[in-house]
Amino acid sequence: MKFAKDFKSPDPVPQEGIEQAIKLMQTGRMYRYNFNAEFHEEDADLSLLDDREIASEVTKLEYEFSRYLGYKYAVAVNSCGSALFLALKAAGVQHEDKVFTNGFTFTAVPSSIVHAGGIPVYVECNSNYIIDLEDLRHKIAANPDAKYFILSHMRGHIAEMDEIKAICDEAGIYLIEDCAHSLGAKWDGKHVGHHGKIACFSSQSYKMLNSGEGGFVVTNDEKAAAYCILGAGCYEKLYKKHLARPFNDEIFEELKPTVPGFSLRMNNLTAAVIRPQINKLEAKVAQYRKRYDRLIGLLESVDRIRIPNPPQKCDRAPSSIQFNLLNLSTKQVERFVKETAVRGVKIAIFGRLDNARYFKNWRYSFTEMPDLKQTDEIISCACDLRISLSFSLEDIDTLASIVKEVLQNIVDEAEQEKLLVSKV
Ligand SMILES: *Cc1c(COP(=O)(O)O)cnc(C)c1O
């Protein structure tokens, strides 16, 4: 039995988005500021804008995205990496400021810290792939000068948010949430991203929204919002064309001369492709959840597989599954990856020198290899497997069977070898 579906197939764009993108190309109005409308406090009703068609797609998207998540302000940019970078600058990170972040995350996160001039201080993850609170407390005590923290919800695994917020508040640490992979996830029934001062999202193809590339900064902080709008590349009086913005022109005029523009703007084609995906998000998350829960159900009782156990308050929106292989040698893990691949199941191990999610590959971010023994140990046998909506529930069953069979073969062979050795 072989698995025939494509693990790389992303979610398609709704027809409305395709048609709107074509319309924009016909008029050539792809630049977000190529629309004349300016907005003031009394304009906060989007239905009027649709009638007049005077707002750009990006402006409308920012408004819709901020309302969906329950944030006052949103800035659409070209990636989540850009969003994180802007968030750090808005938070006030200066040259050589230390920034706490996960030892287990994607390379875009430490990259954003380095680009903002900061120095990442990595915190260990635990066997649930989330921040280890004890190590966080320890690192805060050891680095009393560090005042910023990008908490990355890596692969949509949500940490103990209430405790993290309390720890940060007590230590005066500015918390930024990397929600690139947690759009649609809930904490205590509310959207994830509300514990920090700023949250950043992605619409890169393998996240919940797909526009190829794209990102967002959301916040309720007036000054941070104004900084991000300006920093993304908004000049002169163009801020007036934003709708999900602080309607405080003075704050923009005051900040403007102090903020270098980085040209990280989103364009209207990207926004047109994203907009019709927003009101389909909850349904999409449910479809992913159905597949994820089925796969978990089939794998959780398997010997030598450990499935993470998320915090109680967390309701995940996973588009991939992670699990740890227990009591296997490195060689056996390699064999597992190879033999599942032969049968069409593409599994990656995080802790490998060809994986961008392994801290040892982030040499640009440190002069001395960080001491992250626990993280290293966990991710050295952590499997990563994408779930695509093109997989049917039967496909999920096939996938689970292949994983189980390959693993069983490896374990059985090892047992037989042991027997042979003991007989000799
Ligand atoms: C994808 C991802 C990013 C980067 O997002 P881009 O939009 O590709 O820049 C950052 N953090 C995490 C956890 C991600 O999964």
mmCIF file of N, CA and C in Angstrom, residues 36-158:
data_model
loop_
_atom_site.group_PDB
_atom_site.id
_atom_site.type_symbol
_atom_site.label_atom_id
_atom_site.label_comp_id
_atom_site.label_asym_id
_atom_site.label_seq_id
_atom_site.Cartn_x
_atom_site.Cartn_y
_atom_site.Cartn_z
ATOM 1 N N ASN A 36 -8.162 56.624 -3.862
ATOM 2 C CA ASN A 36 -8.134 57.974 -3.306
ATOM 3 C C ASN A 36 -8.744 58.152 -1.932
ATOM 4 N N ALA A 37 -9.615 57.241 -1.522
ATOM 5 C CA ALA A 37 -10.376 57.509 -0.304
ATOM 6 C C ALA A 37 -9.486 57.691 0.921
ATOM 7 N N GLU A 38 -9.872 58.667 1.735
ATOM 8 C CA GLU A 38 -9.217 58.857 3.025
ATOM 9 C C GLU A 38 -10.257 58.587 4.103
ATOM 10 N N PHE A 39 -9.776 58.114 5.253
ATOM 11 C CA PHE A 39 -10.729 57.679 6.281
ATOM 12 C C PHE A 39 -10.558 58.418 7.590
ATOM 13 N N HIS A 40 -11.684 58.636 8.218
ATOM 14 C CA HIS A 40 -11.727 59.296 9.526
ATOM 15 C C HIS A 40 -12.584 58.436 10.434
ATOM 16 N N GLU A 41 -12.621 58.819 11.676
ATOM 17 C CA GLU A 41 -13.287 58.000 12.676
ATOM 18 C C GLU A 41 -14.703 57.573 12.266
ATOM 19 N N GLU A 42 -15.430 58.476 11.629
ATOM 20 C CA GLU A 42 -16.836 58.201 11.317
ATOM 21 C C GLU A 42 -17.010 57.214 10.148
ATOM 22 N N ASP A 43 -15.892 56.782 9.541
ATOM 23 C CA ASP A 43 -15.977 55.888 8.389
ATOM 24 C C ASP A 43 -15.958 54.409 8.738
ATOM 25 N N ALA A 44 -15.992 54.092 10.000
ATOM 26 C CA ALA A 44 -15.733 52.704 10.390
ATOM 27 C C ALA A 44 -16.854 51.727 10.038
ATOM 28 N N ASP A 45 -17.540 51.961 8.924
ATOM 29 C CA ASP A 45 -18.552 51.011 8.468
ATOM 30 C C ASP A 45 -18.182 50.510 7.075
ATOM 31 N N LEU A 46 -17.760 49.282 7.016
ATOM 32 C CA LEU A 46 -17.194 48.749 5.784
ATOM 33 C C LEU A 46 -18.210 48.604 4.655
ATOM 34 N N SER A 47 -19.468 48.397 4.983
ATOM 35 C CA SER A 47 -20.457 48.178 3.921
ATOM 36 C C SER A 47 -20.519 49.401 2.998
ATOM 37 N N LEU A 48 -20.329 50.583 3.554
ATOM 38 C CA LEU A 48 -20.322 51.800 2.738
ATOM 39 C C LEU A 48 -19.162 51.776 1.745
ATOM 40 N N LEU A 49 -18.030 51.283 2.231
ATOM 41 C CA LEU A 49 -16.839 51.278 1.378
ATOM 42 C C LEU A 49 -17.041 50.368 0.188
ATOM 43 N N ASP A 50 -17.663 49.226 0.409
ATOM 44 C CA ASP A 50 -17.870 48.287 -0.685
ATOM 45 C C ASP A 50 -18.717 48.929 -1.768
ATOM 46 N N ASP A 51 -19.740 49.685 -1.349
ATOM 47 C CA ASP A 51 -20.602 50.351 -2.325
ATOM 48 C C ASP A 51 -19.789 51.318 -3.175
ATOM 49 N N ARG A 52 -18.968 52.082 -2.509
ATOM 50 C CA ARG A 52 -18.270 53.142 -3.246
ATOM 51 C C ARG A 52 -17.029 52.635 -3.977
ATOM 52 N N GLU A 53 -16.555 51.441 -3.562
ATOM 53 C CA GLU A 53 -15.365 50.854 -4.187
ATOM 54 C C GLU A 53 -14.192 51.814 -4.233
ATOM 55 N N ILE A 54 -14.053 52.581 -3.201
ATOM 56 C CA ILE A 54 -12.993 53.577 -3.230
ATOM 57 C C ILE A 54 -11.805 53.174 -2.361
ATOM 58 N N ALA A 55 -12.012 52.153 -1.528
ATOM 59 C CA ALA A 55 -10.896 51.715 -0.695
ATOM 60 C C ALA A 55 -10.143 50.631 -1.438
ATOM 61 N N SER A 56 -8.866 50.549 -1.215
ATOM 62 C CA SER A 56 -8.091 49.497 -1.865
ATOM 63 C C SER A 56 -8.389 48.169 -1.195
ATOM 64 N N GLU A 57 -8.080 47.094 -1.883
ATOM 65 C CA GLU A 57 -8.277 45.753 -1.315
ATOM 66 C C GLU A 57 -7.492 45.607 -0.015
ATOM 67 N N VAL A 58 -6.303 46.164 0.031
ATOM 68 C CA VAL A 58 -5.467 46.017 1.233
ATOM 69 C C VAL A 58 -6.129 46.718 2.429
ATOM 70 N N THR A 59 -6.652 47.909 2.186
ATOM 71 C CA THR A 59 -7.321 48.647 3.259
ATOM 72 C C THR A 59 -8.531 47.879 3.778
ATOM 73 N N LYS A 60 -9.306 47.338 2.853
ATOM 74 C CA LYS A 60 -10.484 46.554 3.259
ATOM 75 C C LYS A 60 -10.061 45.304 4.033
ATOM 76 N N LEU A 61 -9.026 44.657 3.529
ATOM 77 C CA LEU A 61 -8.555 43.432 4.186
ATOM 78 C C LEU A 61 -8.086 43.728 5.616
ATOM 79 N N GLU A 62 -7.340 44.799 5.789
ATOM 80 C CA GLU A 62 -6.860 45.146 7.136
ATOM 81 C C GLU A 62 -8.028 45.328 8.096
ATOM 82 N N TYR A 63 -9.061 46.001 7.579
ATOM 83 C CA TYR A 63 -10.243 46.220 8.397
ATOM 84 C C TYR A 63 -10.903 44.884 8.763
ATOM 85 N N GLU A 64 -11.101 44.034 7.769
ATOM 86 C CA GLU A 64 -11.781 42.746 7.997
ATOM 87 C C GLU A 64 -10.964 41.822 8.905
ATOM 88 N N PHE A 65 -9.661 41.816 8.689
ATOM 89 C CA PHE A 65 -8.788 40.944 9.482
ATOM 90 C C PHE A 65 -8.770 41.395 10.945
ATOM 91 N N SER A 66 -8.692 42.697 11.151
ATOM 92 C CA SER A 66 -8.653 43.200 12.535
ATOM 93 C C SER A 66 -9.974 42.910 13.240
ATOM 94 N N ARG A 67 -11.091 43.038 12.515
ATOM 95 C CA ARG A 67 -12.395 42.779 13.137
ATOM 96 C C ARG A 67 -12.563 41.283 13.418
ATOM 97 N N TYR A 68 -12.079 40.459 12.507
ATOM 98 C CA TYR A 68 -12.167 39.001 12.702
ATOM 99 C C TYR A 68 -11.457 38.598 13.992
ATOM 100 N N LEU A 69 -10.282 39.170 14.217
ATOM 101 C CA LEU A 69 -9.485 38.776 15.386
ATOM 102 C C LEU A 69 -9.826 39.547 16.654
ATOM 103 N N GLY A 70 -10.579 40.634 16.486
ATOM 104 C CA GLY A 70 -10.915 41.448 17.650
ATOM 105 C C GLY A 70 -9.799 42.400 18.058
ATOM 106 N N TYR A 71 -9.077 42.899 17.065
ATOM 107 C CA TYR A 71 -8.049 43.912 17.317
ATOM 108 C C TYR A 71 -8.477 45.253 16.732
ATOM 109 N N LYS A 72 -8.004 46.346 17.332
ATOM 110 C CA LYS A 72 -8.355 47.671 16.816
ATOM 111 C C LYS A 72 -7.614 47.971 15.514
ATOM 112 N N TYR A 73 -6.323 47.594 15.483
ATOM 113 C CA TYR A 73 -5.490 48.021 14.354
ATOM 114 C C TYR A 73 -4.824 46.837 13.661
ATOM 115 N N ALA A 74 -4.700 46.944 12.334
ATOM 116 C CA ALA A 74 -3.991 45.907 11.564
ATOM 117 C C ALA A 74 -3.204 46.566 10.442
ATOM 118 N N VAL A 75 -2.039 46.041 10.181
ATOM 119 C CA VAL A 75 -1.220 46.493 9.057
ATOM 120 C C VAL A 75 -0.865 45.260 8.230
ATOM 121 N N ALA A 76 -1.207 45.300 6.941
ATOM 122 C CA ALA A 76 -0.896 44.167 6.062
ATOM 123 C C ALA A 76 0.477 44.391 5.443
ATOM 124 N N VAL A 77 1.294 43.359 5.490
ATOM 125 C CA VAL A 77 2.655 43.456 4.941
ATOM 126 C C VAL A 77 2.942 42.247 4.033
ATOM 127 N N ASN A 78 4.193 42.128 3.612
ATOM 128 C CA ASN A 78 4.499 41.097 2.609
ATOM 129 C C ASN A 78 4.857 39.730 3.187
ATOM 130 N N SER A 79 5.043 39.640 4.509
ATOM 131 C CA SER A 79 5.301 38.327 5.130
ATOM 132 C C SER A 79 5.187 38.445 6.645
ATOM 133 N N CYS A 80 5.130 37.315 7.316
ATOM 134 C CA CYS A 80 5.120 37.352 8.780
ATOM 135 C C CYS A 80 6.508 37.713 9.296
ATOM 136 N N GLY A 81 7.547 37.294 8.565
ATOM 137 C CA GLY A 81 8.910 37.700 8.949
ATOM 138 C C GLY A 81 9.021 39.212 8.991
ATOM 139 N N SER A 82 8.461 39.886 7.993
ATOM 140 C CA SER A 82 8.453 41.356 7.970
ATOM 141 C C SER A 82 7.635 41.901 9.132
ATOM 142 N N ALA A 83 6.513 41.252 9.397
ATOM 143 C CA ALA A 83 5.633 41.695 10.488
ATOM 144 C C ALA A 83 6.372 41.627 11.827
ATOM 145 N N LEU A 84 7.113 40.546 12.055
ATOM 146 C CA LEU A 84 7.857 40.380 13.306
ATOM 147 C C LEU A 84 8.945 41.443 13.436
ATOM 148 N N PHE A 85 9.618 41.692 12.339
ATOM 149 C CA PHE A 85 10.660 42.718 12.311
ATOM 150 C C PHE A 85 10.072 44.085 12.678
ATOM 151 N N LEU A 86 8.950 44.447 12.033
ATOM 152 C CA LEU A 86 8.307 45.732 12.325
ATOM 153 C C LEU A 86 7.843 45.794 13.777
ATOM 154 N N ALA A 87 7.315 44.677 14.264
ATOM 155 C CA ALA A 87 6.818 44.633 15.645
ATOM 156 C C ALA A 87 7.952 44.922 16.622
ATOM 157 N N LEU A 88 9.114 44.338 16.371
ATOM 158 C CA LEU A 88 10.271 44.564 17.252
ATOM 159 C C LEU A 88 10.702 46.023 17.208
ATOM 160 N N LYS A 89 10.735 46.587 16.003
ATOM 161 C CA LYS A 89 11.117 48.001 15.862
ATOM 162 C C LYS A 89 10.096 48.883 16.581
ATOM 163 N N ALA A 90 8.810 48.552 16.402
ATOM 164 C CA ALA A 90 7.755 49.337 17.044
ATOM 165 C C ALA A 90 7.840 49.228 18.564
ATOM 166 N N ALA A 91 8.268 48.058 19.037
ATOM 167 C CA ALA A 91 8.377 47.844 20.486
ATOM 168 C C ALA A 91 9.564 48.619 21.067
ATOM 169 N N GLY A 92 10.463 49.044 20.167
ATOM 170 C CA GLY A 92 11.585 49.865 20.626
ATOM 171 C C GLY A 92 12.918 49.149 20.717
ATOM 172 N N VAL A 93 13.041 47.980 20.105
ATOM 173 C CA VAL A 93 14.314 47.238 20.151
ATOM 174 C C VAL A 93 15.434 48.090 19.542
ATOM 175 N N GLN A 94 16.522 48.206 20.277
ATOM 176 C CA GLN A 94 17.693 48.959 19.827
ATOM 177 C C GLN A 94 18.836 47.990 19.569
ATOM 178 N N HIS A 95 19.870 48.508 18.930
ATOM 179 C CA HIS A 95 21.040 47.711 18.588
ATOM 180 C C HIS A 95 21.557 46.916 19.804
ATOM 181 N N GLU A 96 21.687 45.617 19.637
ATOM 182 C CA GLU A 96 22.210 44.696 20.649
ATOM 183 C C GLU A 96 21.313 44.475 21.865
ATOM 184 N N ASP A 97 20.054 44.841 21.746
ATOM 185 C CA ASP A 97 19.097 44.480 22.810
ATOM 186 C C ASP A 97 18.830 42.979 22.734
ATOM 187 N N LYS A 98 18.720 42.360 23.899
ATOM 188 C CA LYS A 98 18.410 40.932 23.918
ATOM 189 C C LYS A 98 16.910 40.701 23.722
ATOM 190 N N VAL A 99 16.590 39.660 22.983
ATOM 191 C CA VAL A 99 15.188 39.299 22.743
ATOM 192 C C VAL A 99 15.023 37.796 23.009
ATOM 193 N N PHE A 100 14.183 37.466 23.969
ATOM 194 C CA PHE A 100 13.899 36.039 24.221
ATOM 195 C C PHE A 100 13.084 35.469 23.068
ATOM 196 N N THR A 101 13.369 34.243 22.714
ATOM 197 C CA THR A 101 12.491 33.547 21.764
ATOM 198 C C THR A 101 12.682 32.037 21.914
ATOM 199 N N ASN A 102 11.847 31.289 21.192
ATOM 200 C CA ASN A 102 11.884 29.823 21.293
ATOM 201 C C ASN A 102 13.150 29.239 20.681
ATOM 202 N N GLY A 103 13.723 28.270 21.347
ATOM 203 C CA GLY A 103 14.836 27.512 20.768
ATOM 204 C C GLY A 103 14.344 26.599 19.658
ATOM 205 N N PHE A 104 13.061 26.320 19.684
ATOM 206 C CA PHE A 104 12.442 25.536 18.614
ATOM 207 C C PHE A 104 11.419 26.414 17.912
ATOM 208 N N THR A 105 11.793 26.924 16.727
ATOM 209 C CA THR A 105 10.871 27.701 15.902
ATOM 210 C C THR A 105 11.407 27.681 14.479
ATOM 211 N N PHE A 106 10.846 28.533 13.621
ATOM 212 C CA PHE A 106 11.309 28.616 12.242
ATOM 213 C C PHE A 106 12.344 29.731 12.125
ATOM 214 N N THR A 107 13.297 29.561 11.241
ATOM 215 C CA THR A 107 14.414 30.508 11.088
ATOM 216 C C THR A 107 13.978 31.961 10.845
ATOM 217 N N ALA A 108 12.767 32.175 10.331
ATOM 218 C CA ALA A 108 12.286 33.545 10.098
ATOM 219 C C ALA A 108 12.229 34.342 11.407
ATOM 220 N N VAL A 109 12.048 33.640 12.535
ATOM 221 C CA VAL A 109 11.881 34.339 13.818
ATOM 222 C C VAL A 109 13.215 34.925 14.321
ATOM 223 N N PRO A 110 14.258 34.086 14.528
ATOM 224 C CA PRO A 110 15.547 34.692 14.890
ATOM 225 C C PRO A 110 16.063 35.646 13.815
ATOM 226 N N SER A 111 15.735 35.388 12.543
ATOM 227 C CA SER A 111 16.162 36.312 11.475
ATOM 228 C C SER A 111 15.587 37.704 11.708
ATOM 229 N N SER A 112 14.305 37.755 12.078
ATOM 230 C CA SER A 112 13.681 39.065 12.282
ATOM 231 C C SER A 112 14.350 39.802 13.447
ATOM 232 N N ILE A 113 14.753 39.036 14.455
ATOM 233 C CA ILE A 113 15.413 39.642 15.624
ATOM 234 C C ILE A 113 16.772 40.219 15.205
ATOM 235 N N VAL A 114 17.518 39.444 14.440
ATOM 236 C CA VAL A 114 18.837 39.900 13.981
ATOM 237 C C VAL A 114 18.684 41.129 13.078
ATOM 238 N N HIS A 115 17.710 41.113 12.176
ATOM 239 C CA HIS A 115 17.499 42.273 11.292
ATOM 240 C C HIS A 115 17.119 43.521 12.085
ATOM 241 N N ALA A 116 16.389 43.333 13.176
ATOM 242 C CA ALA A 116 15.997 44.485 13.998
ATOM 243 C C ALA A 116 17.161 44.949 14.885
ATOM 244 N N GLY A 117 18.293 44.269 14.794
ATOM 245 C CA GLY A 117 19.471 44.674 15.575
ATOM 246 C C GLY A 117 19.594 43.947 16.898
ATOM 247 N N GLY A 118 18.638 43.076 17.189
ATOM 248 C CA GLY A 118 18.627 42.399 18.482
ATOM 249 C C GLY A 118 19.484 41.150 18.524
ATOM 250 N N ILE A 119 19.617 40.609 19.738
ATOM 251 C CA ILE A 119 20.349 39.357 19.939
ATOM 252 C C ILE A 119 19.377 38.339 20.539
ATOM 253 N N PRO A 120 19.100 37.251 19.829
ATOM 254 C CA PRO A 120 18.158 36.272 20.385
ATOM 255 C C PRO A 120 18.732 35.562 21.618
ATOM 256 N N VAL A 121 17.877 35.389 22.621
ATOM 257 C CA VAL A 121 18.216 34.557 23.778
ATOM 258 C C VAL A 121 17.215 33.403 23.731
ATOM 259 N N TYR A 122 17.711 32.207 23.434
ATOM 260 C CA TYR A 122 16.807 31.086 23.176
ATOM 261 C C TYR A 122 16.358 30.391 24.457
ATOM 262 N N VAL A 123 15.067 30.037 24.452
ATOM 263 C CA VAL A 123 14.476 29.342 25.597
ATOM 264 C C VAL A 123 14.120 27.916 25.157
ATOM 265 N N GLU A 124 14.372 26.967 26.035
ATOM 266 C CA GLU A 124 14.138 25.549 25.728
ATOM 267 C C GLU A 124 12.650 25.273 25.481
ATOM 268 N N CYS A 125 12.393 24.256 24.659
ATOM 269 C CA CYS A 125 11.018 23.765 24.531
ATOM 270 C C CYS A 125 10.883 22.490 25.362
ATOM 271 N N ASN A 126 9.662 22.116 25.671
ATOM 272 C CA ASN A 126 9.428 20.862 26.389
ATOM 273 C C ASN A 126 8.841 19.831 25.418
ATOM 274 N N SER A 127 8.470 18.678 25.920
ATOM 275 C CA SER A 127 8.056 17.600 25.026
ATOM 276 C C SER A 127 6.714 17.874 24.338
ATOM 277 N N ASN A 128 6.056 18.978 24.700
ATOM 278 C CA ASN A 128 4.848 19.375 23.967
ATOM 279 C C ASN A 128 5.170 20.411 22.897
ATOM 280 N N TYR A 129 6.463 20.615 22.629
ATOM 281 C CA TYR A 129 6.961 21.554 21.614
ATOM 282 C C TYR A 129 6.660 23.008 21.962
ATOM 283 N N ILE A 130 6.394 23.279 23.226
ATOM 284 C CA ILE A 130 6.125 24.657 23.652
ATOM 285 C C ILE A 130 7.203 25.111 24.638
ATOM 286 N N ILE A 131 7.220 26.426 24.883
ATOM 287 C CA ILE A 131 8.223 27.013 25.789
ATOM 288 C C ILE A 131 8.205 26.324 27.155
ATOM 289 N N ASP A 132 9.385 25.997 27.646
ATOM 290 C CA ASP A 132 9.540 25.419 28.977
ATOM 291 C C ASP A 132 9.547 26.573 29.995
ATOM 292 N N LEU A 133 8.523 26.616 30.831
ATOM 293 C CA LEU A 133 8.361 27.766 31.737
ATOM 294 C C LEU A 133 9.506 27.891 32.737
ATOM 295 N N GLU A 134 10.005 26.742 33.164
ATOM 296 C CA GLU A 134 11.095 26.787 34.137
ATOM 297 C C GLU A 134 12.336 27.423 33.500
ATOM 298 N N ASP A 135 12.617 27.018 32.269
ATOM 299 C CA ASP A 135 13.767 27.602 31.580
ATOM 300 C C ASP A 135 13.529 29.084 31.286
ATOM 301 N N LEU A 136 12.279 29.450 30.994
ATOM 302 C CA LEU A 136 11.971 30.868 30.754
ATOM 303 C C LEU A 136 12.295 31.686 32.011
ATOM 304 N N ARG A 137 11.841 31.204 33.157
ATOM 305 C CA ARG A 137 12.109 31.916 34.416
ATOM 306 C C ARG A 137 13.613 32.006 34.668
ATOM 307 N N HIS A 138 14.272 30.901 34.389
ATOM 308 C CA HIS A 138 15.720 30.830 34.581
ATOM 309 C C HIS A 138 16.443 31.830 33.664
ATOM 310 N N LYS A 139 16.040 31.889 32.399
ATOM 311 C CA LYS A 139 16.700 32.783 31.437
ATOM 312 C C LYS A 139 16.401 34.255 31.761
ATOM 313 N N ILE A 140 15.195 34.506 32.277
ATOM 314 C CA ILE A 140 14.865 35.887 32.651
ATOM 315 C C ILE A 140 15.744 36.322 33.827
ATOM 316 N N ALA A 141 15.923 35.418 34.782
ATOM 317 C CA ALA A 141 16.762 35.740 35.943
ATOM 318 C C ALA A 141 18.217 35.939 35.507
ATOM 319 N N ALA A 142 18.661 35.158 34.537
ATOM 320 C CA ALA A 142 20.058 35.247 34.088
ATOM 321 C C ALA A 142 20.290 36.439 33.156
ATOM 322 N N ASN A 143 19.211 36.990 32.585
ATOM 323 C CA ASN A 143 19.335 38.131 31.658
ATOM 324 C C ASN A 143 18.390 39.257 32.076
ATOM 325 N N PRO A 144 18.692 39.892 33.231
ATOM 326 C CA PRO A 144 17.755 40.907 33.727
ATOM 327 C C PRO A 144 17.655 42.123 32.808
ATOM 328 N N ASP A 145 18.600 42.260 31.884
ATOM 329 C CA ASP A 145 18.565 43.397 30.949
ATOM 330 C C ASP A 145 17.673 43.121 29.728
ATOM 331 N N ALA A 146 17.213 41.895 29.545
ATOM 332 C CA ALA A 146 16.396 41.563 28.365
ATOM 333 C C ALA A 146 14.953 41.976 28.601
ATOM 334 N N LYS A 147 14.399 42.762 27.681
ATOM 335 C CA LYS A 147 13.056 43.331 27.895
ATOM 336 C C LYS A 147 12.056 43.002 26.785
ATOM 337 N N TYR A 148 12.437 42.096 25.885
ATOM 338 C CA TYR A 148 11.528 41.746 24.780
ATOM 339 C C TYR A 148 11.449 40.231 24.637
ATOM 340 N N PHE A 149 10.324 39.792 24.090
ATOM 341 C CA PHE A 149 10.115 38.349 23.933
ATOM 342 C C PHE A 149 9.212 38.106 22.726
ATOM 343 N N ILE A 150 9.739 37.410 21.708
ATOM 344 C CA ILE A 150 8.842 36.905 20.648
ATOM 345 C C ILE A 150 8.519 35.475 21.015
ATOM 346 N N LEU A 151 7.296 35.252 21.399
ATOM 347 C CA LEU A 151 6.848 33.892 21.686
ATOM 348 C C LEU A 151 6.276 33.318 20.393
ATOM 349 N N SER A 152 6.890 32.248 19.919
ATOM 350 C CA SER A 152 6.470 31.661 18.650
ATOM 351 C C SER A 152 5.568 30.455 18.900
ATOM 352 N N HIS A 153 4.354 30.520 18.339
ATOM 353 C CA HIS A 153 3.442 29.373 18.452
ATOM 354 C C HIS A 153 3.808 28.399 17.334
ATOM 355 N N MET A 154 4.978 27.825 17.475
ATOM 356 C CA MET A 154 5.562 26.991 16.427
ATOM 357 C C MET A 154 4.630 25.824 16.078
ATOM 358 N N ARG A 155 4.368 25.692 14.776
ATOM 359 C CA ARG A 155 3.477 24.646 14.260
ATOM 360 C C ARG A 155 2.108 24.663 14.967
ATOM 361 N N GLY A 156 1.752 25.861 15.445
ATOM 362 C CA GLY A 156 0.448 26.011 16.089
ATOM 363 C C GLY A 156 0.359 25.434 17.485
ATOM 364 N N HIS A 157 1.499 25.114 18.115
ATOM 365 C CA HIS A 157 1.480 24.630 19.499
ATOM 366 C C HIS A 157 1.465 25.833 20.431
ATOM 367 N N ILE A 158 0.438 25.913 21.242
ATOM 368 C CA ILE A 158 0.236 27.098 22.084
ATOM 369 C C ILE A 158 0.739 26.805 23.499
#
